[in-house]
Short mmCIF file of C-alpha atoms in Angstrom, two decimals:
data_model
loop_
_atom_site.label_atom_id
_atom_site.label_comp_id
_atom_site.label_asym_id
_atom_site.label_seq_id
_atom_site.Cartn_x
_atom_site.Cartn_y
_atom_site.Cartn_z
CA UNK A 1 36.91 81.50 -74.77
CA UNK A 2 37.98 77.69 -73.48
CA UNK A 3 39.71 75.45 -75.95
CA UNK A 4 40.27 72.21 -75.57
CA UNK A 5 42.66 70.01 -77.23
CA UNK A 6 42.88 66.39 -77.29
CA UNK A 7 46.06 64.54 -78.41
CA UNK A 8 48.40 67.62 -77.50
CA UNK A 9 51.93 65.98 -77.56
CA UNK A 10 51.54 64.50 -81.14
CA UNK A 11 52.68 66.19 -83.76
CA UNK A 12 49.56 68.14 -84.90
CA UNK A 13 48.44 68.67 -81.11
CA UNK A 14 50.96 70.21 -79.76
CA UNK A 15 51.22 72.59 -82.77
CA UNK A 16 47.45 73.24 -82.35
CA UNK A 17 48.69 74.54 -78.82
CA UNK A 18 51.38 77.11 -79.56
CA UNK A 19 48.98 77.97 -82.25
CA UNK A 20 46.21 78.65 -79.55
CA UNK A 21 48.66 79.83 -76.73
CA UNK A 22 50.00 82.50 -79.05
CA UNK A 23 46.50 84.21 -79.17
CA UNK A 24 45.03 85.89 -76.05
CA UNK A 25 41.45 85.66 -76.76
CA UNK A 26 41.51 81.84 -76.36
CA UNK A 27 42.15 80.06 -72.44
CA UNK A 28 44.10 76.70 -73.88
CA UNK A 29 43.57 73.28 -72.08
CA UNK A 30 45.54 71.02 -74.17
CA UNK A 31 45.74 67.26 -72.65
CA UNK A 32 47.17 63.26 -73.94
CA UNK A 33 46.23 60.22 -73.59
CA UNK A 34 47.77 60.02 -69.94
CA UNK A 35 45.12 62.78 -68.80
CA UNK A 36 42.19 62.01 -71.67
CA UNK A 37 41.30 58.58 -72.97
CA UNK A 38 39.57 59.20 -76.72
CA UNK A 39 38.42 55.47 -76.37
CA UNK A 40 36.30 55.97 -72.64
CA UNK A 41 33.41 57.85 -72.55
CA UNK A 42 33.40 58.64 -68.60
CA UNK A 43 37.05 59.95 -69.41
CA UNK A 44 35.84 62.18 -72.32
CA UNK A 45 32.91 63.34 -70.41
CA UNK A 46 34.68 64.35 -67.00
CA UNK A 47 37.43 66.18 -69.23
CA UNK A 48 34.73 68.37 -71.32
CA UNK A 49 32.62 68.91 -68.21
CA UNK A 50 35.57 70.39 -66.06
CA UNK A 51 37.02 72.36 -68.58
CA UNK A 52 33.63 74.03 -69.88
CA UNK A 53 35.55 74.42 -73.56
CA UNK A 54 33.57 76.56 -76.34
CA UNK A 55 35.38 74.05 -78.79
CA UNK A 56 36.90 70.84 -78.70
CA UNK A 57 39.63 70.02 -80.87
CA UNK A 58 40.50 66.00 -81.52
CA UNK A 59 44.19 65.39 -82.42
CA UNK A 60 44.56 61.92 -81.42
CA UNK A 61 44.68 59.20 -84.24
CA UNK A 62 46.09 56.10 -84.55
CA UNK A 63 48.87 55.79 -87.01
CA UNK A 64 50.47 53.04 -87.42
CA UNK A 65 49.16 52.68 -91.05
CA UNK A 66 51.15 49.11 -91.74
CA UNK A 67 50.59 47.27 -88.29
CA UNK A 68 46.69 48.00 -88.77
CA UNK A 69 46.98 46.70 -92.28
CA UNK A 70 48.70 43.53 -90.79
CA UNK A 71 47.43 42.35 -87.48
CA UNK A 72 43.29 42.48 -86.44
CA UNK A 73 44.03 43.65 -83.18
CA UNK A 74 46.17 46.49 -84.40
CA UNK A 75 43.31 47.41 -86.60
CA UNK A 76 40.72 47.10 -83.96
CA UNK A 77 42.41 49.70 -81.91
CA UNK A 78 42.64 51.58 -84.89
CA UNK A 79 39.02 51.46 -85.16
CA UNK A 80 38.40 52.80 -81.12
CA UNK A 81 41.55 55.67 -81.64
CA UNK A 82 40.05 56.71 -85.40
CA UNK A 83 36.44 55.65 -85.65
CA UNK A 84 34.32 54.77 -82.18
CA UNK A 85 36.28 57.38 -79.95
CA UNK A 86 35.62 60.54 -82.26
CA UNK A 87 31.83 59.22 -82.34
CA UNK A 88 31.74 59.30 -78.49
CA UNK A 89 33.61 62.54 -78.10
CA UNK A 90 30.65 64.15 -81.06
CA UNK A 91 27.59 62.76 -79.21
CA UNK A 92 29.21 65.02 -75.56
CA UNK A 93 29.76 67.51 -77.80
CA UNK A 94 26.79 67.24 -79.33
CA UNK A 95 25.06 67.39 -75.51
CA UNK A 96 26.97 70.23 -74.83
CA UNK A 97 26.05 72.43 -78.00
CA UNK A 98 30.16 72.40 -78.27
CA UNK A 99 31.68 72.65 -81.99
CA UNK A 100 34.15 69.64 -82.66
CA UNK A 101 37.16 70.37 -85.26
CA UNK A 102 38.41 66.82 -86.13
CA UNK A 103 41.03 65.39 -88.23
CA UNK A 104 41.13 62.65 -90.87
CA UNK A 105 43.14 61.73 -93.35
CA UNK A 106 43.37 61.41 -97.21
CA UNK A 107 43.24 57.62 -96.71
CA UNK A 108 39.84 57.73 -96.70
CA UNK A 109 40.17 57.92 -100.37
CA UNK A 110 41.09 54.86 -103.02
CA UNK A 111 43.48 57.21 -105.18
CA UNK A 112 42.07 56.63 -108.23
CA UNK A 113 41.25 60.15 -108.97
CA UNK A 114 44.20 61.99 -108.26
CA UNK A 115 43.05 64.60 -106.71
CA UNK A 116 39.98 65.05 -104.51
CA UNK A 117 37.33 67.71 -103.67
CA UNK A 118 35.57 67.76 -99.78
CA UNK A 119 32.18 66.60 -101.94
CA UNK A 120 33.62 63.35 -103.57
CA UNK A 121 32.94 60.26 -101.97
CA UNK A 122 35.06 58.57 -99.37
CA UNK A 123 36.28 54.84 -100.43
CA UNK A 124 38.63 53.62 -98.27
CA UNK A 125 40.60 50.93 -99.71
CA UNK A 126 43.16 50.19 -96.86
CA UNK A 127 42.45 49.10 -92.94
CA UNK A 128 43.80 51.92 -91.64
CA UNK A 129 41.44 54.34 -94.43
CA UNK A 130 38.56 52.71 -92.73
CA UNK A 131 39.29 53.41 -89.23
CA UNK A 132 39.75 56.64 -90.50
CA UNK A 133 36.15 56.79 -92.19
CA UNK A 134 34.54 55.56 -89.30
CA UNK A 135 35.59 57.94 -87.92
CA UNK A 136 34.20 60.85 -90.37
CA UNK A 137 31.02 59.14 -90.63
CA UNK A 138 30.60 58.64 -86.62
CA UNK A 139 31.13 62.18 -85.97
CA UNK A 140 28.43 62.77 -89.22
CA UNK A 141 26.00 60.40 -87.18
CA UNK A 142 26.48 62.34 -83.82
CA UNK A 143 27.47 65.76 -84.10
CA UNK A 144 25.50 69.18 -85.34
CA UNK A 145 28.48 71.71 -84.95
CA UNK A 146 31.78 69.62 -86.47
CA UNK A 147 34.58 69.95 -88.56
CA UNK A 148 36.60 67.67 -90.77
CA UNK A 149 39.85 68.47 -91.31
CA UNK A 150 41.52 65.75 -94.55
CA UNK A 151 45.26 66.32 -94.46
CA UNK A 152 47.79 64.23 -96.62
CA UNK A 153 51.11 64.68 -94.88
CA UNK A 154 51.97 66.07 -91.83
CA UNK A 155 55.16 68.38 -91.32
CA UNK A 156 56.93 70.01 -88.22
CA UNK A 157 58.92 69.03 -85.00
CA UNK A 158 58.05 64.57 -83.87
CA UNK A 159 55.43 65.36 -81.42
CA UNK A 160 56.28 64.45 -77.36
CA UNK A 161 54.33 61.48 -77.11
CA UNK A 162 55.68 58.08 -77.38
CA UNK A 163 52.85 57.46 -80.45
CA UNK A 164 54.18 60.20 -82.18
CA UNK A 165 55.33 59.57 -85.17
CA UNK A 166 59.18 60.89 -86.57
CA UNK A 167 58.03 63.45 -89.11
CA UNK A 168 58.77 62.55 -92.67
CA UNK A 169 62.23 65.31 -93.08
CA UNK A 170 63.78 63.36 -89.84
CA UNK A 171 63.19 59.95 -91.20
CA UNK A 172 64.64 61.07 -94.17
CA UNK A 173 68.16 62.63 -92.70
CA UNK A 174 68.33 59.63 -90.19
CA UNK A 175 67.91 56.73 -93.19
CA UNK A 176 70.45 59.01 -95.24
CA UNK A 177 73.26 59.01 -92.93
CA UNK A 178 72.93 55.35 -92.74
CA UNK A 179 72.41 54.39 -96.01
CA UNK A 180 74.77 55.61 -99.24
CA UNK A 181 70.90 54.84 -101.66
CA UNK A 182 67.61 56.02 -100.48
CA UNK A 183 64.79 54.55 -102.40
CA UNK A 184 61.33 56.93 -102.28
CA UNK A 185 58.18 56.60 -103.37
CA UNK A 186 57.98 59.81 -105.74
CA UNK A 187 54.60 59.39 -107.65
CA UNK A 188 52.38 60.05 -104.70
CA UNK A 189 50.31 63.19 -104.95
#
């Protein structure tokens, strides 16, 4: 079995490779956006037709949750990275009778409720939550074999790329040996 993985030296990607390189009944082709472009179709399409995968796996996102919140252009790319591109990559997929695994993000809920279940209704109250929807309901739209993964937080080693974001424990030790006070948001569930 082929498995290809998209967005492999974030955070979550390349963890989704050691995951998939530590077990022998799956070939890994893991590549990032210097080898796969999640916002080009032709690139999408030549990727999935060499490698022949029996599942695609999209770890790319934009996440730069303030600047999208901030500037339209920011938030326009947001909506290619998060929305558009997964759509594309579904309907090749979808061509392909390929399975897509895809992740979102809790953002795609308002908060109100506390806590969610998969069946409650997405309602994105942030730009960055609706790139992030667009996303969900593109690959809905396009796709018969998908799917979506909500996480809140991610955790593990700052992934290789230069998009990657710091994870949240190294932000933490780097602010606290330069500041005596660290002020955190503690309510957040």
């Amino acid at each position: 079995k082929r498995i290809l993985i998209i967005g492999s030296h974030g955070m979550l990607g390349q963890d989704m490779v050691r995951v998939f390189d530590a077990d022998q009944d799956w070939e890994v082709f893991a590549y990032d956006r210097d080898q796969i472009d999640i916002t080009q179709e032709e690139s999408l399409r030549a990727k999935i037709e060499e490698v022949r995968p029996s599942a695609v796996i999209n770890a790319t996102g934009y996440n730069a949750v303030d600047k999208c919140e901030s500037d339209e252009i920011e938030f326009e790319l947001a909506k290619k990275i998060n929305g558009y591109g997964p759509g594309m990559l579904a309907k090749i997929c979808k061509e392909k009778d390929i399975p897509l695994i895809h992740f979102v993000s809790d953002y795609v809920f308002d908060g109100e409720k506390g806590e969610y279940a998969e069946t409650d209704k997405p309602s994105p109250i942030s730009n960055y939550g609706r790139s992030k929807f667009l996303g969900e309901e593109e690959i809905q739209k396009f796709a018969d074999k998908f799917y979506l993964i909500r996480t809140s937080k991610l955790f593990g080693k700052p992934g290789a790329s230069a998009m990657s974001k710091k994870s949240f424990f190294d932000t933490m030790i780097a602010l606290g040996k330069d500041n005596s006070v660290l002020k955190i948001v503690d309510e957040e569930k």
